[in-house]
Amino acid sequence: MKLGMVGLPNVGKSTLFNAITNAGAQSANYPFCTIEPNVGIVSVPDERLEQLAKIYNPDKFTPAVIEFVDIAGLVKGASKGEGLGNKFLSNIREVDAIVHVVRCFESTDIIHVEGSVDPVRDIETINLELIFSDIEMAQRRLDNATKALKGDKKMQGEVDFLKRLIEHLEKGLPARSIEILDENETEIINTTALLSAKPVIYACNMSEDDFASGIEGNQNYNKVKEIAEKEKAEILPICAALEAEISNLSDEEKVMFLEELGLERSGLDRMIQKCYSLLGLISYLTAGKPEVRAWTITKGTKAPGAAGKIHSDFERGFIRAEVIAYDDFMACGGSMVTAKEKGLVRSEGKEYVMNDGDIVLFRFNV
């Protein structure tokens, strides 16, 4: 999973990126300090995996990972090449989802590129640059579909939808908020490489005081929340300054620090949870002495497809999957022998749909 972090200059994007990835991206109080995308690989926290590691004491421990890309800031006119626009847009095209960092705090020390703090305006600035690029892309596809319609009347549905899509975009609305009527329209959206169709998490960067006193009291956060609901996007209240402090603490100190703030999890953990929910992802687990590992798949994936995540031969030669739910396994004291005696290890075939937390052994033959 690859997430692109975007935002106008000086909203706290690179500070937040540094905090959650410890990748050391340069952070400075002026625009364009992030010229090339910085990349950080982050392990997905999973207590189930840690418990399995205690049982098996494996030679190798491999959690699922997320790749965060800190993408250079932009200004108005990016879709026309202003600022770092072309580079910005091409970098966004490569990610699975967007973490849009929005400034929701006031500060006289940190200059805002527009001279004032207004999250609605900031969101509109970035959204419009993506939308302008998408209008061009959709129009190109419409031109081709209109030509094809002369020889194939089946193209009428695509032509009609693309016209509706362009009208929607021209109203300044992102592609992800358009009403989808059928699978064909979903397919058109998915194959047109639209930037504004990508799933989005709005990360509302708040001050320590606002974050500690209650997010509902921050009017900027409430404005972003309204936008997120209309766009079918996720929203995440976060404080980049606090995350920077947390990133330097030991695990024990982290727990104490979060408890003092009345939080159960760090901003990174909450962001990962939002990403999994937004993209419809789950994890299945493989466990043994050689390796304990988590594998990320989309909800609804059948057993052979899940096996293919390990190796294409597993999918090609799939015979069956020996499956037990994590909770059932732990209820048996972490003993596969006991689980089998109780009939909790199931033999599943090609039509089995994987569940989050399944512990699996794939049988295959090639």
XYZ file of C-alpha atoms in Angstrom:
366
model
C 0.000 0.000 0.000
C 1.396 3.364 -1.069
C 0.064 6.579 0.472
C 0.909 10.036 -0.820
C 1.048 12.864 1.719
C 0.060 16.190 0.162
C -0.699 19.681 1.394
C 0.050 23.324 0.753
C 3.438 24.615 1.957
C 3.786 25.136 5.729
C 0.745 23.148 6.847
C 2.905 20.656 8.781
C 3.027 17.944 6.126
C 6.745 17.191 6.256
C 6.804 17.522 10.055
C 4.068 14.901 10.246
C 5.806 12.705 7.667
C 9.046 12.844 9.676
C 7.239 12.008 12.881
C 5.429 8.939 11.568
C 8.217 7.514 9.438
C 11.417 8.790 11.086
C 12.658 9.057 7.485
C 14.280 12.452 8.100
C 12.686 14.511 5.349
C 13.886 18.100 5.421
C 11.439 20.414 7.174
C 11.699 24.207 6.925
C 9.552 27.309 7.178
C 9.440 28.104 3.470
C 7.710 26.647 0.377
C 9.183 23.798 -1.695
C 11.605 22.477 0.928
C 10.494 19.018 -0.208
C 11.669 18.937 -3.824
C 11.887 15.174 -4.410
C 9.359 12.784 -2.889
C 10.688 11.341 0.337
C 9.693 7.769 1.053
C 9.244 6.086 4.428
C 8.311 2.459 5.058
C 6.196 1.914 8.172
C 5.272 -1.407 9.802
C 1.569 -1.970 10.428
C 1.052 -2.571 14.166
C -0.656 -5.945 14.733
C -0.855 -7.405 18.222
C -1.942 -10.762 16.764
C 1.345 -11.071 14.907
C 3.311 -10.251 18.043
C 1.453 -12.948 19.995
C 2.177 -15.517 17.281
C 5.861 -14.544 17.412
C 5.912 -15.284 21.148
C 4.453 -18.745 20.475
C 6.665 -19.738 17.529
C 9.846 -17.756 18.273
C 10.338 -17.505 14.485
C 13.590 -17.012 12.603
C 11.929 -14.151 10.737
C 9.203 -11.681 11.782
C 7.539 -9.805 8.911
C 4.667 -7.382 9.573
C 2.628 -5.792 6.801
C 4.044 -2.437 5.690
C 2.785 0.855 4.317
C 4.864 3.115 2.097
C 4.407 6.820 2.802
C 5.492 9.296 0.137
C 5.980 12.934 1.142
C 5.053 14.749 -2.066
C 6.314 18.272 -2.778
C 3.976 21.175 -1.984
C 2.099 23.060 -4.635
C 0.497 26.400 -5.403
C -2.440 27.510 -7.544
C -1.859 26.697 -11.204
C -0.144 23.347 -10.614
C -2.244 21.738 -13.342
C -0.768 24.317 -15.720
C 2.780 23.649 -14.531
C 3.039 26.410 -11.902
C 5.409 25.824 -8.973
C 6.228 22.127 -8.868
C 2.878 21.282 -10.412
C 3.762 18.728 -13.082
C 5.998 16.789 -10.696
C 3.321 16.996 -7.979
C 0.597 15.582 -10.229
C 2.749 12.753 -11.602
C 3.735 11.710 -8.069
C 0.094 11.608 -6.940
C -0.768 9.397 -9.914
C 1.433 6.627 -8.470
C -0.179 6.314 -5.010
C -3.124 4.186 -3.839
C -4.611 6.857 -1.587
C -3.959 10.444 -0.528
C -3.313 11.754 2.972
C -4.179 15.432 2.591
C -2.641 17.370 5.497
C -4.756 20.444 6.253
C -3.673 23.219 8.601
C -6.208 23.765 11.375
C -4.008 25.740 13.789
C -3.145 29.424 14.108
C 0.487 30.539 14.504
C 2.276 33.833 13.972
C 5.607 31.977 13.795
C 4.771 29.775 10.808
C 3.950 31.613 7.598
C 0.985 30.345 5.570
C 1.557 30.561 1.824
C -1.847 32.285 1.396
C -1.321 34.660 4.343
C -4.119 33.229 6.529
C -5.433 29.924 7.875
C -8.479 28.698 5.951
C -8.740 24.897 5.553
C -11.734 25.116 3.193
C -9.751 27.314 0.798
C -6.657 25.090 1.115
C -8.624 21.919 0.342
C -10.268 23.625 -2.627
C -6.865 24.761 -3.947
C -5.467 21.229 -4.097
C -8.745 19.612 -5.167
C -9.142 22.037 -8.055
C -5.648 21.302 -9.376
C -6.475 17.583 -9.382
C -9.881 18.256 -10.930
C -8.430 20.435 -13.736
C -6.072 17.585 -14.611
C -8.982 15.106 -14.507
C -11.182 17.204 -16.810
C -8.437 17.061 -19.425
C -8.094 13.287 -18.969
C -11.862 12.653 -19.082
C -12.313 14.874 -22.144
C -9.620 12.925 -23.982
C -11.393 9.656 -23.212
C -14.763 11.144 -24.204
C -13.360 12.193 -27.590
C -12.147 8.640 -28.220
C -15.429 7.097 -27.030
C -17.460 9.455 -29.241
C -15.439 8.390 -32.288
C -15.874 4.708 -31.363
C -19.639 5.232 -30.942
C -20.060 5.674 -34.695
C -19.134 2.025 -35.245
C -20.285 0.545 -31.924
C -23.555 1.624 -30.313
C -22.551 -0.185 -27.105
C -20.281 2.788 -26.395
C -23.325 4.996 -25.716
C -23.275 4.223 -21.982
C -19.617 5.238 -21.689
C -20.206 8.455 -23.657
C -23.179 9.389 -21.437
C -21.275 8.700 -18.221
C -18.174 10.630 -19.328
C -20.335 13.649 -20.159
C -21.922 13.422 -16.703
C -18.482 13.041 -15.127
C -17.097 16.122 -16.878
C -20.141 18.179 -15.793
C -19.548 16.990 -12.224
C -15.853 17.937 -12.348
C -16.586 21.334 -13.904
C -18.662 22.156 -10.804
C -15.431 21.830 -8.812
C -16.447 18.469 -7.346
C -13.942 15.559 -7.107
C -14.588 12.385 -9.087
C -14.820 10.317 -5.878
C -18.081 12.119 -4.967
C -19.966 11.315 -8.204
C -22.916 8.928 -7.952
C -22.033 5.574 -9.547
C -25.003 3.759 -11.075
C -23.519 0.426 -12.181
C -20.374 -1.706 -12.557
C -19.615 -0.265 -16.003
C -19.372 3.237 -14.561
C -17.112 1.953 -11.775
C -14.887 0.367 -14.421
C -14.678 3.655 -16.365
C -13.664 5.550 -13.201
C -11.063 2.918 -12.351
C -9.512 2.880 -15.824
C -9.381 6.633 -16.502
C -6.588 7.288 -13.941
C -8.446 10.175 -12.311
C -6.524 11.903 -9.542
C -9.607 13.223 -7.746
C -11.091 9.703 -7.653
C -8.359 8.474 -5.320
C -9.489 7.786 -1.745
C -8.577 10.603 0.647
C -7.917 11.002 4.352
C -7.995 14.616 5.508
C -5.388 14.835 8.287
C -6.370 17.910 10.303
C -3.166 19.250 11.836
C -4.129 20.954 15.101
C -2.214 22.721 17.857
C -1.328 20.841 21.054
C -3.790 22.986 23.043
C -6.683 22.371 20.635
C -5.910 18.680 20.461
C -5.759 18.341 24.242
C -8.872 20.426 24.993
C -11.153 18.633 22.520
C -11.234 18.521 18.741
C -14.916 19.524 18.488
C -13.995 22.989 19.768
C -11.790 23.587 16.732
C -13.990 25.247 14.108
C -11.467 24.580 11.348
C -11.711 20.837 12.095
C -15.517 21.001 11.945
C -15.366 22.678 8.523
C -13.094 19.918 7.181
C -15.419 17.289 8.677
C -18.314 18.678 6.606
C -16.224 18.498 3.422
C -15.111 14.921 4.169
C -18.707 13.766 4.635
C -19.784 15.273 1.299
C -16.788 13.767 -0.539
C -17.012 10.280 1.032
C -13.530 10.867 2.456
C -12.087 9.993 5.874
C -11.007 12.557 8.459
C -8.234 12.246 11.046
C -7.584 14.806 13.792
C -3.864 14.849 14.503
C -1.154 17.053 15.996
C 2.123 16.892 14.089
C 4.009 18.487 17.011
C 2.763 15.791 19.415
C 3.538 13.034 16.917
C 7.077 14.416 16.662
C 7.415 14.118 20.445
C 5.948 10.602 20.485
C 8.293 9.407 17.725
C 11.323 9.945 20.021
C 9.924 7.970 22.977
C 10.423 4.342 23.967
C 7.413 2.004 23.754
C 6.762 2.280 27.509
C 7.077 6.073 27.471
C 4.754 6.207 24.454
C 1.990 4.366 26.336
C 2.301 6.707 29.337
C 2.387 9.802 27.117
C -0.746 8.736 25.229
C -2.565 7.904 28.483
C -1.842 11.400 29.787
C -3.440 12.794 26.625
C -6.428 10.461 26.978
C -5.531 8.626 23.758
C -5.413 4.879 23.202
C -3.289 4.998 20.049
C -0.816 7.263 18.305
C -1.737 9.282 15.227
C 0.158 6.800 13.060
C -1.854 3.839 14.377
C -5.100 5.743 13.825
C -4.001 6.761 10.329
C -3.194 3.156 9.397
C -6.595 2.025 10.671
C -8.286 4.721 8.542
C -6.245 3.655 5.490
C -7.256 0.001 5.848
C -10.898 1.009 6.230
C -10.756 3.468 3.306
C -9.157 0.964 0.920
C -11.124 -2.062 2.147
C -8.053 -3.991 3.309
C -7.617 -6.868 5.760
C -4.684 -9.026 6.870
C -4.300 -12.782 6.994
C -1.457 -14.450 8.869
C 1.016 -17.267 8.261
C 2.857 -18.731 11.236
C 5.644 -21.212 11.858
C 9.232 -21.450 13.044
C 10.709 -20.147 9.746
C 8.529 -17.020 9.690
C 5.548 -15.266 11.235
C 4.067 -12.858 8.719
C 1.054 -10.669 7.920
C -0.241 -10.394 4.348
C -2.454 -7.529 3.198
C -5.365 -8.299 0.859
C -8.619 -6.622 -0.114
C -11.877 -7.694 1.529
C -13.618 -10.359 -0.535
C -10.395 -12.001 -1.776
C -10.790 -15.746 -2.243
C -8.241 -18.276 -0.977
C -6.353 -18.796 -4.293
C -5.927 -15.021 -4.742
C -4.649 -14.704 -1.181
C -2.211 -17.564 -1.831
C -0.971 -15.680 -4.892
C 0.203 -12.851 -2.609
C 2.849 -15.269 -1.315
C 3.831 -16.650 -4.718
C 2.129 -17.019 -8.108
C 2.803 -20.795 -7.944
C 0.636 -20.990 -4.813
C -2.305 -19.555 -6.744
C -1.662 -21.520 -9.928
C -1.352 -24.867 -8.145
C -3.831 -24.174 -5.332
C -5.329 -27.330 -3.781
C -6.792 -26.153 -0.485
C -6.246 -23.846 2.472
C -6.015 -25.059 6.050
C -7.572 -22.208 8.035
C -8.170 -21.301 11.652
C -9.412 -17.987 13.049
C -6.821 -16.238 15.214
C -9.186 -16.057 18.215
C -9.916 -19.800 17.986
C -6.190 -20.547 17.824
C -5.445 -18.461 20.906
C -8.390 -20.040 22.760
C -6.573 -23.356 22.240
C -3.529 -21.967 24.013
C -1.700 -21.322 20.771
C -1.549 -25.048 20.015
C -2.347 -26.197 16.483
C -2.553 -29.798 17.752
C -5.284 -28.849 20.243
C -7.075 -26.782 17.585
C -7.140 -29.765 15.212
C -8.403 -32.074 17.966
C -11.280 -29.662 18.576
C -12.058 -29.495 14.860
C -11.296 -25.788 14.616
C -8.847 -26.102 11.700
C -10.921 -26.098 8.513
C -10.018 -27.305 5.029
C -11.271 -24.678 2.576
C -11.428 -24.758 -1.216
C -11.189 -22.272 -4.075
C -14.406 -20.426 -3.235
C -13.470 -19.630 0.353
C -13.472 -15.877 1.061
C -10.666 -14.878 3.410
C -11.397 -13.215 6.757
C -9.298 -10.730 8.691
C -7.053 -12.609 11.117
C -7.237 -15.998 9.400
C -4.149 -18.108 10.127
C -3.524 -20.081 6.950
C -1.432 -22.888 5.543
C -1.827 -23.211 1.776
C -1.538 -26.610 0.054
C -0.549 -26.440 -3.614
C 0.985 -28.498 -6.390
C 2.712 -27.284 -9.564
